[in-house]
Amino acid sequence: MSGRATPPLAGVVGWPIGHSKSPAIFAHWFERLGVAGRYVPLPVRAEDFPEVVRALPKAGFVGINCTIPLKEAALGLADEATDAARAIGAANMIRFAGGQIVADNTDAFGFLENLAAGAPCWHAASGPALVLGAGGAARAVLHALIGAGVTELRVANRTPERAEALAEVFGPAVAVVPWESRAEAAAGAASIVNATALGMTGQPPLEMGLDAAPATALVTDLVYAPLETPLLADARRRGMVAIDGLGMLLHQARPAFAAWFGVDPPVDGALRRACTA
Ligand code: NAP
């Protein structure tokens, strides 16, 4: 026998995929931790997704991350799925194990780890949460907050039917608030979460007044481009704790790296700099 073993392969699958920060995250960890592995962006159209995924293990892949628009399809393809993936209704990570496709969703984990790192004083008993949005990211946030023990969640979404659908899935802890009343709904909230696409580069701004919010409220934005959204800047001006969405993105990648390459990798300033350079 000669030559070295091929390092395990992983990647991120989506369409388009050029914007993804995941390859930079994994490249940083490989280098820093001295782990042998490769992580590649894979642009795959929805119609080709099942065929591509089934072919990947034979090509040396140990797993993949899945992003827009393939997260729901990833769950649909799975032989097994974690409770988080089922509850959120989507998968952002697939592990190939013993010929099986095992789907997981690490967004809720990433969201909570980001809060724990940025606001160690926040805890579920701090009080109600106001969540803006009712898409896939909002589902992960609700799953995370309910799992952490938050007992009152207010959800405001432009399309009220989507918020109502979430209230049905997640139960009586979730109350739907009219989109037009989102600013008033911040009264008494211990945490305010933007889980809409508003405020992201290329999207309309998020109009969200914080006058009614307690000075002690924690404000977090899932949008990470730009890093400092107007919502976060406003919160900081008011002396509130403000946490950007990049941390969630970095923390959600940890379980995948650990599962595929055997090390729980660090999330710190060096990684943030590598991803924002
Ligand atoms: P999604 O499923 O497409 O949902 C988009 C959400 O934004 C919906 O609630 C939608 O409301 C709302 N929205 C879009 N345009 C709007 C507008 N003009 N006015 C009012 N509401 C609007 O997307 P997603 O996967 O949930 O992602 C949402 C955001 O979270 C994105 O910016 C994404 O990048 C970010 N995200 C970040 C992380 C992270 O790790 N930091 C992870 C996941 C997602 P309707 O229901 O009315 O359309």
CSV table of N, CA and C and ligand atoms in Angstrom, one decimal, residues 68 71 107 133-138 157-159 162 179 195-198 200 203-204 222-224 245-246 248-249 252, ligand 1:
chain,number,residue,atom,x,y,z
A,68,ILE,N,-30.6,27.0,1.9
A,68,ILE,CA,-31.7,27.4,1.0
A,68,ILE,C,-31.4,27.0,-0.4
A,71,LYS,N,-33.4,22.8,2.6
A,71,LYS,CA,-33.5,22.4,4.0
A,71,LYS,C,-34.7,21.4,4.2
A,107,ASP,N,-29.7,24.7,13.9
A,107,ASP,CA,-29.9,26.2,14.0
A,107,ASP,C,-30.4,26.6,15.4
A,133,GLY,N,-41.1,37.2,12.3
A,133,GLY,CA,-40.9,36.3,11.3
A,133,GLY,C,-41.5,35.0,11.6
A,134,ALA,N,-41.8,34.2,10.5
A,134,ALA,CA,-42.5,32.9,10.7
A,134,ALA,C,-42.0,31.9,9.6
A,135,GLY,N,-40.8,32.1,9.1
A,135,GLY,CA,-40.2,31.2,8.2
A,135,GLY,C,-39.4,30.2,8.9
A,136,GLY,N,-38.5,29.5,8.1
A,136,GLY,CA,-37.7,28.4,8.7
A,136,GLY,C,-36.8,28.9,9.9
A,137,ALA,N,-36.2,30.0,9.8
A,137,ALA,CA,-35.4,30.5,10.9
A,137,ALA,C,-36.2,30.7,12.2
A,138,ALA,N,-37.4,31.3,12.0
A,138,ALA,CA,-38.3,31.6,13.1
A,138,ALA,C,-38.7,30.2,13.8
A,157,ASN,N,-45.7,38.4,12.1
A,157,ASN,CA,-45.2,38.1,10.7
A,157,ASN,C,-46.1,38.8,9.7
A,158,ARG,N,-45.4,39.3,8.6
A,158,ARG,CA,-46.2,40.0,7.6
A,158,ARG,C,-47.4,39.2,7.1
A,159,THR,N,-47.2,37.9,6.9
A,159,THR,CA,-48.3,37.0,6.5
A,159,THR,C,-48.8,36.3,7.7
A,162,ARG,N,-49.0,32.4,8.3
A,162,ARG,CA,-47.7,31.6,8.6
A,162,ARG,C,-47.5,31.6,10.1
A,179,TRP,N,-48.6,42.1,12.6
A,179,TRP,CA,-47.3,42.7,12.1
A,179,TRP,C,-47.3,44.2,12.4
A,195,ALA,N,-36.2,37.4,13.1
A,195,ALA,CA,-36.0,36.2,12.3
A,195,ALA,C,-36.6,36.4,10.9
A,196,THR,N,-36.7,37.6,10.5
A,196,THR,CA,-37.2,37.9,9.1
A,196,THR,C,-35.9,38.1,8.2
A,197,ALA,N,-36.1,38.2,6.9
A,197,ALA,CA,-35.0,38.6,6.1
A,197,ALA,C,-34.8,40.1,6.0
A,198,LEU,N,-35.7,40.9,6.6
A,198,LEU,CA,-35.6,42.3,6.6
A,198,LEU,C,-34.3,42.8,7.2
A,200,MET,N,-31.4,42.6,5.8
A,200,MET,CA,-30.3,42.0,5.1
A,200,MET,C,-29.9,42.8,3.9
A,203,GLN,N,-32.3,43.5,0.9
A,203,GLN,CA,-33.7,43.4,1.3
A,203,GLN,C,-34.2,44.7,1.8
A,204,PRO,N,-35.5,45.0,1.9
A,204,PRO,CA,-35.9,46.2,2.5
A,204,PRO,C,-35.5,46.3,4.0
A,222,LEU,N,-31.0,37.7,13.4
A,222,LEU,CA,-30.4,36.6,12.7
A,222,LEU,C,-29.7,37.0,11.4
A,223,VAL,N,-30.0,38.2,10.9
A,223,VAL,CA,-29.3,38.7,9.8
A,223,VAL,C,-27.9,38.9,10.1
A,224,TYR,N,-26.9,38.5,9.3
A,224,TYR,CA,-25.5,38.7,9.6
A,224,TYR,C,-24.8,39.4,8.5
A,245,GLY,N,-26.1,38.1,14.2
A,245,GLY,CA,-26.4,36.8,13.7
A,245,GLY,C,-25.3,35.9,13.3
A,246,LEU,N,-24.1,36.5,13.2
A,246,LEU,CA,-22.9,35.7,12.8
A,246,LEU,C,-22.6,34.6,13.8
A,248,MET,N,-24.6,32.9,15.6
A,248,MET,CA,-25.5,31.8,15.4
A,248,MET,C,-25.0,30.9,14.3
A,249,LEU,N,-24.6,31.6,13.2
A,249,LEU,CA,-24.1,30.8,12.1
A,249,LEU,C,-22.8,30.0,12.4
A,252,GLN,N,-23.9,27.1,14.8
A,252,GLN,CA,-24.6,26.0,14.2
A,252,GLN,C,-23.7,25.1,13.5
B,1,NAP,P1,-37.8,32.4,5.0
B,1,NAP,O1,-38.2,31.0,5.4
B,1,NAP,O2,-37.8,32.7,3.5
B,1,NAP,O3,-38.6,33.4,5.8
B,1,NAP,C1,-38.5,34.8,5.5
B,1,NAP,C2,-39.2,35.6,6.6
B,1,NAP,O4,-38.9,37.0,6.3
B,1,NAP,C3,-40.7,35.4,6.6
B,1,NAP,O5,-41.1,35.6,7.9
B,1,NAP,C4,-41.1,36.6,5.7
B,1,NAP,O6,-42.5,37.0,5.9
B,1,NAP,C5,-40.2,37.7,6.1
B,1,NAP,N1,-40.1,38.7,5.1
B,1,NAP,C6,-39.4,38.6,3.9
B,1,NAP,N2,-39.6,39.8,3.2
B,1,NAP,C7,-40.4,40.6,4.0
B,1,NAP,C8,-40.9,41.9,3.8
B,1,NAP,N3,-40.7,42.6,2.7
B,1,NAP,N4,-41.7,42.4,4.8
B,1,NAP,C9,-42.0,41.7,5.9
B,1,NAP,N5,-41.5,40.4,6.1
B,1,NAP,C10,-40.7,39.9,5.2
B,1,NAP,O7,-36.2,32.6,5.4
B,1,NAP,P2,-35.5,32.0,6.7
B,1,NAP,O8,-34.7,30.8,6.4
B,1,NAP,O9,-36.5,32.0,7.8
B,1,NAP,O10,-34.4,33.2,7.0
B,1,NAP,C11,-34.8,34.4,7.6
B,1,NAP,C12,-33.5,35.3,7.9
B,1,NAP,O11,-32.7,34.6,8.9
B,1,NAP,C13,-32.6,35.4,6.7
B,1,NAP,O12,-32.1,36.7,6.7
B,1,NAP,C14,-31.5,34.4,6.9
B,1,NAP,O13,-30.3,34.8,6.3
B,1,NAP,C15,-31.4,34.5,8.4
B,1,NAP,N6,-30.9,33.2,9.0
B,1,NAP,C16,-29.7,33.4,9.7
B,1,NAP,C17,-29.2,32.3,10.3
B,1,NAP,C18,-28.0,32.4,11.2
B,1,NAP,O14,-27.3,31.4,11.4
B,1,NAP,N7,-27.7,33.6,11.6
B,1,NAP,C19,-29.8,31.0,10.2
B,1,NAP,C20,-30.9,30.9,9.4
B,1,NAP,C21,-31.5,32.0,8.8
B,1,NAP,P3,-43.7,36.3,5.1
B,1,NAP,O15,-44.0,35.0,5.8
B,1,NAP,O16,-44.8,37.3,5.2
B,1,NAP,O17,-43.2,36.1,3.7
